[in-house]
Amino acid sequence: MATVGSCSGHEEEDVLLDGHAYIGNKPNHTTAVDFTRNFERLVASFWRAPPPLPSTLYVYSPDISDPAAFSEAPRIIRMVRGFILFRVVIRSRHRFCIPMEDFDYFVYNVHGRALYRITNPAPLSFHDDVVGLLPRPFRTSARCSVAALVPTPNPSVFALHVFHSDIGRWASTQVVLKDPQQDFPIKIPRNARRLLSHYPSTVITIGGEGGTMGWVDLWRGILLCDILSPDPVLRGVPLPLPRVLFKPDGEISSDHFGCPKPFRRITFINRPDGRPCLRFVDLDVSCTRLPDEDESGRPSFWFDSWSVITWSNFKMSNSFDDWKNDCMPVHADIIILKEQMRMQLLEYKLLRKKPSQDSKSVSTNAERKLENLWVSQPTPSMLPPNIVYLIARAEFMHPKAYVLAVDMIKREVHGVTEFGTMRELAPDIICIPGSVSPA
């Protein structure tokens, strides 16, 4: 299978990109410049760090003296093999719920030092979750395609909106689900009927001659589409079933199927052996709502346990059987926490004391266990394939986030580091996985 990776001919390395760019001037060998719609210069620079350390995108304008002119922190939408799609908004009249037409969208080629503003899609309207990025095989430019797939009232028909940088405008067409994903192998309970409809929550890029992209409903499956085809259609690929469907107590609530991104994630990987594959990770958690609230008035929770499992898929056909477990589920209570890692977690105040039942004092336990740590947003590593990254916080919705690297084979904490501080209220994604060529 020809893939995106075959375009560059360069080995790629993992990065974890902060989901919001920083506003500041930090030029380096990747720095590139373009103009906003109002002809203000916009400068982008990428600073790479090896995971679990965060890589960072810096954005600033020498024509804007007041950083507050940026109405919100620039948001990274997608990163694919050294290409970054992000949006900025400057001097919006809207303080909240900024409309799509106020944003400037840019594609930044880290390797080629190229920055390109793409046409705003308005009056089209769609969420960042359904927008994907397809780099094109020109290393020294920002040539690319951007595509969004939007559901229609007909569950077998979707609206496909595509922007090609060499054409310079958006085009829309309706695409039909020609090959629906395989039926579920079990009966779906009434409270889990959310699984019967496809609502994309992220997009993966596979590439190849047809420009294959996949719109992923992380609870359900993938809709693959060759966006460069003159007559694109959709075909389904199922995902592993949510583990909550197999709970021994049989208690399933519709609350289990809210936003999937805190619990599930998928990546497409070009392996060194030439075999492309999908890697999927699922985080299963058990938590208890505490009777009090934290100092900010938010609800308070206690994590009782969590476990992680990963799958790989080398065939990418319409079959649940294509997914193979990489290893047995790794439960937090059996993960090895060496003394150096434990001390690091204590320094970050991640292993704090456990609240008592009346929430007015803490128990006599000196520290909480790893299985009681608040974790979310599992991310499978591209290389090495045995690492899963988890966002860790001292408590629910705490603004400061850390990354925990778990070795799924050795079943131990491989590393932990501070990732950043939340700059937007309740962001659904804190880190964006991606890859770049070695410096």
Tab-separated table of C-alpha atoms in Angstrom, residues 66-356:
chain	number	residue	atom	x	y	z
A	66	ASP	CA	-0.456	43.735	21.678
A	67	PRO	CA	-0.594	39.938	22.138
A	68	ALA	CA	-4.147	40.391	23.442
A	69	ALA	CA	-5.152	41.097	19.828
A	70	PHE	CA	-5.194	37.300	19.467
A	71	SER	CA	-8.745	36.632	20.614
A	72	GLU	CA	-7.804	33.120	21.770
A	73	ALA	CA	-4.773	30.870	21.784
A	74	PRO	CA	-4.030	29.542	18.269
A	75	ARG	CA	-5.456	26.034	18.001
A	76	ILE	CA	-3.679	23.101	16.332
A	77	ILE	CA	-6.225	21.061	14.388
A	78	ARG	CA	-4.053	18.335	12.888
A	79	MET	CA	-0.399	17.302	12.495
A	80	VAL	CA	0.637	14.860	9.762
A	81	ARG	CA	4.275	14.032	8.992
A	82	GLY	CA	5.702	17.477	9.625
A	83	PHE	CA	2.672	19.402	8.328
A	84	ILE	CA	0.595	21.325	10.875
A	85	LEU	CA	-2.897	22.683	10.261
A	86	PHE	CA	-3.786	25.427	12.746
A	87	ARG	CA	-6.111	28.382	13.107
A	88	VAL	CA	-5.763	31.868	14.586
A	89	VAL	CA	-8.279	34.602	15.282
A	90	ILE	CA	-7.277	38.251	15.603
A	91	ARG	CA	-9.488	41.046	16.948
A	92	SER	CA	-12.733	39.114	16.784
A	93	ARG	CA	-15.817	41.030	17.881
A	94	HIS	CA	-17.053	37.849	19.558
A	95	ARG	CA	-15.689	37.015	22.988
A	96	PHE	CA	-17.249	33.566	23.166
A	97	CYS	CA	-18.378	31.101	20.485
A	98	ILE	CA	-16.244	32.750	17.823
A	99	PRO	CA	-17.775	32.022	14.401
A	100	MET	CA	-15.817	30.069	11.818
A	101	GLU	CA	-15.603	33.010	9.405
A	102	ASP	CA	-13.453	34.971	11.905
A	103	PHE	CA	-10.591	32.452	11.768
A	104	ASP	CA	-7.518	32.408	9.559
A	105	TYR	CA	-6.422	28.843	8.737
A	106	PHE	CA	-2.783	28.028	7.994
A	107	VAL	CA	-0.830	24.979	6.872
A	108	TYR	CA	2.757	24.948	8.104
A	109	ASN	CA	5.431	22.647	6.643
A	110	VAL	CA	8.008	22.261	9.389
A	111	HIS	CA	10.560	20.547	7.127
A	112	GLY	CA	10.230	22.983	4.235
A	113	ARG	CA	9.952	26.224	6.254
A	114	ALA	CA	6.743	27.032	4.382
A	115	LEU	CA	3.592	28.667	5.757
A	116	TYR	CA	0.435	28.909	3.663
A	117	ARG	CA	-2.900	30.510	4.539
A	118	ILE	CA	-5.802	28.550	3.139
A	119	THR	CA	-9.134	30.052	2.171
A	120	ASN	CA	-11.640	30.291	5.004
A	121	PRO	CA	-14.364	27.684	4.335
A	122	ALA	CA	-17.290	30.001	5.244
A	123	PRO	CA	-20.203	29.845	4.550
A	124	LEU	CA	-19.474	26.145	5.076
A	125	SER	CA	-19.513	25.218	8.732
A	126	PHE	CA	-17.987	22.203	10.484
A	127	HIS	CA	-16.174	21.265	13.671
A	128	ASP	CA	-12.400	20.828	13.968
A	129	ASP	CA	-12.963	17.144	14.777
A	130	VAL	CA	-14.017	16.371	11.180
A	131	VAL	CA	-11.116	18.185	9.469
A	132	GLY	CA	-8.186	16.171	8.094
A	133	LEU	CA	-4.889	17.101	6.452
A	134	LEU	CA	-3.226	15.405	3.469
A	135	PRO	CA	0.363	16.551	2.739
A	136	ARG	CA	1.360	16.402	-0.907
A	137	PRO	CA	4.766	15.103	-2.152
A	138	PHE	CA	6.633	18.402	-2.285
A	139	ARG	CA	8.955	18.702	0.689
A	140	THR	CA	9.818	22.404	0.294
A	141	SER	CA	6.266	23.773	0.111
A	142	ALA	CA	3.026	23.703	2.066
A	143	ARG	CA	1.163	22.010	-0.808
A	144	CYS	CA	-1.620	19.945	0.676
A	145	SER	CA	-5.291	19.065	0.732
A	146	VAL	CA	-7.646	19.738	3.621
A	147	ALA	CA	-10.917	17.810	3.864
A	148	ALA	CA	-13.963	17.741	6.126
A	149	LEU	CA	-16.667	15.071	6.229
A	150	VAL	CA	-20.047	16.139	7.607
A	151	PRO	CA	-23.055	13.872	8.311
A	152	THR	CA	-26.385	14.573	6.588
A	153	PRO	CA	-29.912	13.517	7.622
A	154	ASN	CA	-29.381	10.414	5.482
A	155	PRO	CA	-27.002	8.114	7.444
A	156	SER	CA	-25.676	6.674	4.164
A	157	VAL	CA	-24.766	10.059	2.664
A	158	PHE	CA	-22.144	12.548	3.859
A	159	ALA	CA	-21.054	15.968	2.632
A	160	LEU	CA	-17.362	16.047	1.661
A	161	HIS	CA	-15.706	19.485	1.618
A	162	VAL	CA	-12.182	19.573	0.137
A	163	PHE	CA	-9.597	22.328	-0.275
A	164	HIS	CA	-6.634	21.747	-2.613
A	165	SER	CA	-3.847	24.293	-2.181
A	166	ASP	CA	-2.936	24.173	-5.884
A	167	ILE	CA	-6.525	25.157	-6.774
A	168	GLY	CA	-7.061	27.579	-3.901
A	169	ARG	CA	-10.747	27.102	-3.176
A	170	TRP	CA	-13.145	24.767	-1.412
A	171	ALA	CA	-15.280	22.282	-3.334
A	172	SER	CA	-18.193	20.283	-1.958
A	173	THR	CA	-19.767	17.024	-3.020
A	174	GLN	CA	-21.970	14.337	-1.548
A	175	VAL	CA	-20.379	10.943	-0.964
A	176	VAL	CA	-22.218	7.679	-0.455
A	177	LEU	CA	-21.408	4.966	2.068
A	178	LYS	CA	-20.849	2.215	-0.498
A	179	ASP	CA	-19.500	-0.413	1.896
A	180	PRO	CA	-20.937	0.015	5.428
A	181	GLN	CA	-18.898	-1.378	8.270
A	182	GLN	CA	-19.486	-4.955	9.382
A	183	ASP	CA	-22.435	-5.556	11.699
A	184	PHE	CA	-21.590	-5.733	15.386
A	185	PRO	CA	-20.891	-9.317	16.513
A	186	ILE	CA	-23.075	-8.833	19.609
A	187	LYS	CA	-26.472	-7.332	20.257
A	188	ILE	CA	-26.155	-3.656	21.157
A	189	PRO	CA	-28.093	-2.807	24.347
A	190	ARG	CA	-30.696	-0.062	24.300
A	191	ASN	CA	-28.509	2.308	26.348
A	192	ALA	CA	-25.657	1.847	23.862
A	193	ARG	CA	-27.600	2.733	20.706
A	194	ARG	CA	-25.204	5.651	20.213
A	195	LEU	CA	-22.951	3.013	18.608
A	196	LEU	CA	-25.378	2.550	15.724
A	197	SER	CA	-24.629	5.977	14.193
A	198	HIS	CA	-21.326	7.383	12.927
A	199	TYR	CA	-20.190	10.694	14.443
A	200	PRO	CA	-16.541	11.472	13.518
A	201	SER	CA	-14.386	12.513	16.454
A	202	THR	CA	-10.984	12.583	14.728
A	203	VAL	CA	-9.364	12.088	11.307
A	204	ILE	CA	-6.399	9.928	10.259
A	205	THR	CA	-4.345	10.283	7.077
A	206	ILE	CA	-3.223	7.172	5.197
A	207	GLY	CA	-2.346	8.738	1.844
A	208	GLY	CA	-1.387	6.830	-1.275
A	209	GLU	CA	-2.369	7.649	-4.852
A	210	GLY	CA	-6.020	8.114	-3.899
A	211	GLY	CA	-5.247	10.325	-0.924
A	212	THR	CA	-6.966	8.026	1.555
A	213	MET	CA	-8.223	9.612	4.743
A	214	GLY	CA	-10.269	8.093	7.547
A	215	TRP	CA	-13.000	9.775	9.557
A	216	VAL	CA	-13.036	8.001	12.895
A	217	ASP	CA	-15.904	7.618	15.309
A	218	LEU	CA	-13.779	6.417	18.216
A	219	TRP	CA	-16.696	4.519	19.730
A	220	ARG	CA	-17.698	2.816	16.495
A	221	GLY	CA	-15.427	2.669	13.422
A	222	ILE	CA	-13.734	4.404	10.490
A	223	LEU	CA	-15.079	5.749	7.215
A	224	LEU	CA	-12.288	5.625	4.612
A	225	CYS	CA	-12.417	7.916	1.582
A	226	ASP	CA	-10.019	8.524	-1.321
A	227	ILE	CA	-10.368	12.296	-1.483
A	228	LEU	CA	-8.238	12.605	-4.667
A	229	SER	CA	-10.507	10.225	-6.562
A	230	PRO	CA	-12.786	11.813	-9.205
A	231	ASP	CA	-15.682	9.797	-7.766
A	232	PRO	CA	-15.024	9.317	-4.027
A	233	VAL	CA	-17.089	6.893	-1.953
A	234	LEU	CA	-16.989	5.781	1.669
A	235	ARG	CA	-16.139	2.350	3.036
A	236	GLY	CA	-16.309	1.208	6.632
A	237	VAL	CA	-13.684	-0.297	8.928
A	238	PRO	CA	-14.896	-1.324	12.411
A	239	LEU	CA	-13.046	-0.535	15.624
A	240	PRO	CA	-12.683	-2.836	18.641
A	241	LEU	CA	-15.860	-2.842	20.696
A	242	PRO	CA	-15.942	-0.667	23.827
A	243	ARG	CA	-15.015	-2.768	26.820
A	244	VAL	CA	-17.972	-1.447	28.798
A	245	LEU	CA	-20.158	-3.764	26.676
A	246	PHE	CA	-18.487	-6.722	28.386
A	247	LYS	CA	-18.696	-5.521	31.989
A	248	PRO	CA	-19.570	-8.467	34.263
A	249	ASP	CA	-22.188	-6.457	36.163
A	250	GLY	CA	-23.955	-5.700	32.887
A	251	GLU	CA	-24.659	-2.108	33.902
A	252	ILE	CA	-24.473	0.107	30.817
A	253	SER	CA	-25.516	3.733	30.769
A	254	SER	CA	-25.713	6.193	27.903
A	255	ASP	CA	-23.243	8.230	29.992
A	256	HIS	CA	-20.593	5.699	28.978
A	257	PHE	CA	-20.781	6.960	25.393
A	258	GLY	CA	-20.143	10.668	25.680
A	259	CYS	CA	-17.040	12.222	24.122
A	260	PRO	CA	-14.665	9.300	23.413
A	261	LYS	CA	-11.427	11.284	23.199
A	262	PRO	CA	-10.534	11.039	26.902
A	263	PHE	CA	-10.578	7.225	26.565
A	264	ARG	CA	-9.729	6.138	22.997
A	265	ARG	CA	-7.299	7.166	20.266
A	266	ILE	CA	-6.024	5.843	16.956
A	267	THR	CA	-2.936	6.487	14.836
A	268	PHE	CA	-1.740	5.376	11.423
A	269	ILE	CA	1.862	4.183	11.396
A	270	ASN	CA	4.371	3.562	8.621
A	271	ARG	CA	6.453	0.841	10.240
A	272	PRO	CA	10.194	0.510	9.530
A	273	ASP	CA	9.541	-2.937	8.004
A	274	GLY	CA	7.362	-1.295	5.340
A	275	ARG	CA	4.069	-2.638	6.691
A	276	PRO	CA	1.644	0.210	7.421
A	277	CYS	CA	-0.830	-0.363	10.213
A	278	LEU	CA	-3.421	1.202	12.442
A	279	ARG	CA	-2.748	1.302	16.181
A	280	PHE	CA	-5.635	1.745	18.556
A	281	VAL	CA	-5.606	2.274	22.315
A	282	ASP	CA	-8.445	2.064	24.826
A	283	LEU	CA	-8.387	3.372	28.399
A	284	ASP	CA	-10.954	1.839	30.730
A	285	VAL	CA	-11.573	3.722	33.981
A	286	SER	CA	-13.615	3.288	37.119
A	287	CYS	CA	-14.211	6.412	39.179
A	288	THR	CA	-16.432	7.625	42.003
A	289	ARG	CA	-18.154	11.004	42.262
A	290	LEU	CA	-17.309	12.575	45.642
A	291	PRO	CA	-19.970	14.509	47.565
A	292	ASP	CA	-18.069	17.802	47.620
A	293	GLU	CA	-16.657	20.137	44.952
A	294	ASP	CA	-13.134	21.446	44.501
A	295	GLU	CA	-12.080	25.027	45.236
A	296	SER	CA	-13.196	26.152	41.758
A	297	GLY	CA	-16.697	24.753	42.208
A	298	ARG	CA	-16.148	21.859	39.782
A	299	PRO	CA	-17.293	18.336	40.653
A	300	SER	CA	-14.765	16.157	42.430
A	301	PHE	CA	-13.973	12.546	41.525
A	302	TRP	CA	-11.833	9.723	42.816
A	303	PHE	CA	-10.251	7.221	40.424
A	304	ASP	CA	-10.725	3.677	41.695
A	305	SER	CA	-8.810	1.909	38.901
A	306	TRP	CA	-7.797	2.090	35.260
A	307	SER	CA	-6.371	-0.184	32.589
A	308	VAL	CA	-5.010	0.188	29.052
A	309	ILE	CA	-5.124	-2.129	26.046
A	310	THR	CA	-3.762	-1.689	22.514
A	311	TRP	CA	-4.577	-3.273	19.152
A	312	SER	CA	-2.906	-3.299	15.737
A	313	ASN	CA	-4.549	-3.679	12.330
A	314	PHE	CA	-2.447	-4.492	9.248
A	315	LYS	CA	-5.259	-5.292	6.809
A	316	MET	CA	-7.643	-2.346	7.312
A	317	SER	CA	-10.542	-4.273	5.802
A	318	ASN	CA	-14.171	-4.410	6.900
A	319	SER	CA	-13.671	-7.000	9.620
A	320	PHE	CA	-13.445	-6.947	13.404
A	321	ASP	CA	-11.052	-9.903	13.093
A	322	ASP	CA	-8.362	-7.655	11.577
A	323	TRP	CA	-7.701	-6.174	15.020
A	324	LYS	CA	-5.096	-8.081	17.027
A	325	ASN	CA	-4.233	-7.432	20.657
A	326	ASP	CA	-0.657	-6.239	21.040
A	327	CYS	CA	-0.647	-7.596	24.596
A	328	MET	CA	-2.970	-8.372	27.470
A	329	PRO	CA	-4.697	-5.400	29.145
A	330	VAL	CA	-2.304	-3.605	31.472
A	331	HIS	CA	-3.950	-2.741	34.785
A	332	ALA	CA	-2.585	0.137	36.815
A	333	ASP	CA	-2.245	-1.944	39.973
A	334	ILE	CA	0.332	-4.215	38.301
A	335	ILE	CA	2.356	-1.466	36.616
A	336	ILE	CA	5.869	-1.278	38.035
A	337	LEU	CA	6.674	2.101	39.558
A	338	LYS	CA	10.393	2.352	40.224
A	339	GLU	CA	11.626	4.603	42.993
A	340	GLN	CA	12.854	7.324	40.632
A	341	MET	CA	9.459	7.483	38.904
A	342	ARG	CA	7.616	7.424	42.237
A	343	MET	CA	9.659	10.343	43.530
A	344	GLN	CA	8.979	12.253	40.325
A	345	LEU	CA	5.232	11.688	40.681
A	346	LEU	CA	5.397	12.854	44.290
A	347	GLU	CA	7.302	15.967	43.250
A	348	TYR	CA	4.564	16.746	40.732
A	349	LYS	CA	1.978	16.173	43.521
A	350	LEU	CA	0.288	13.499	41.449
A	351	LEU	CA	0.389	10.936	44.267
A	352	ARG	CA	-1.446	13.007	46.856
A	353	LYS	CA	-3.409	11.850	49.880
A	354	LYS	CA	-6.821	10.278	49.379
A	355	PRO	CA	-9.950	12.101	50.673
A	356	SER	CA	-11.910	10.360	53.394
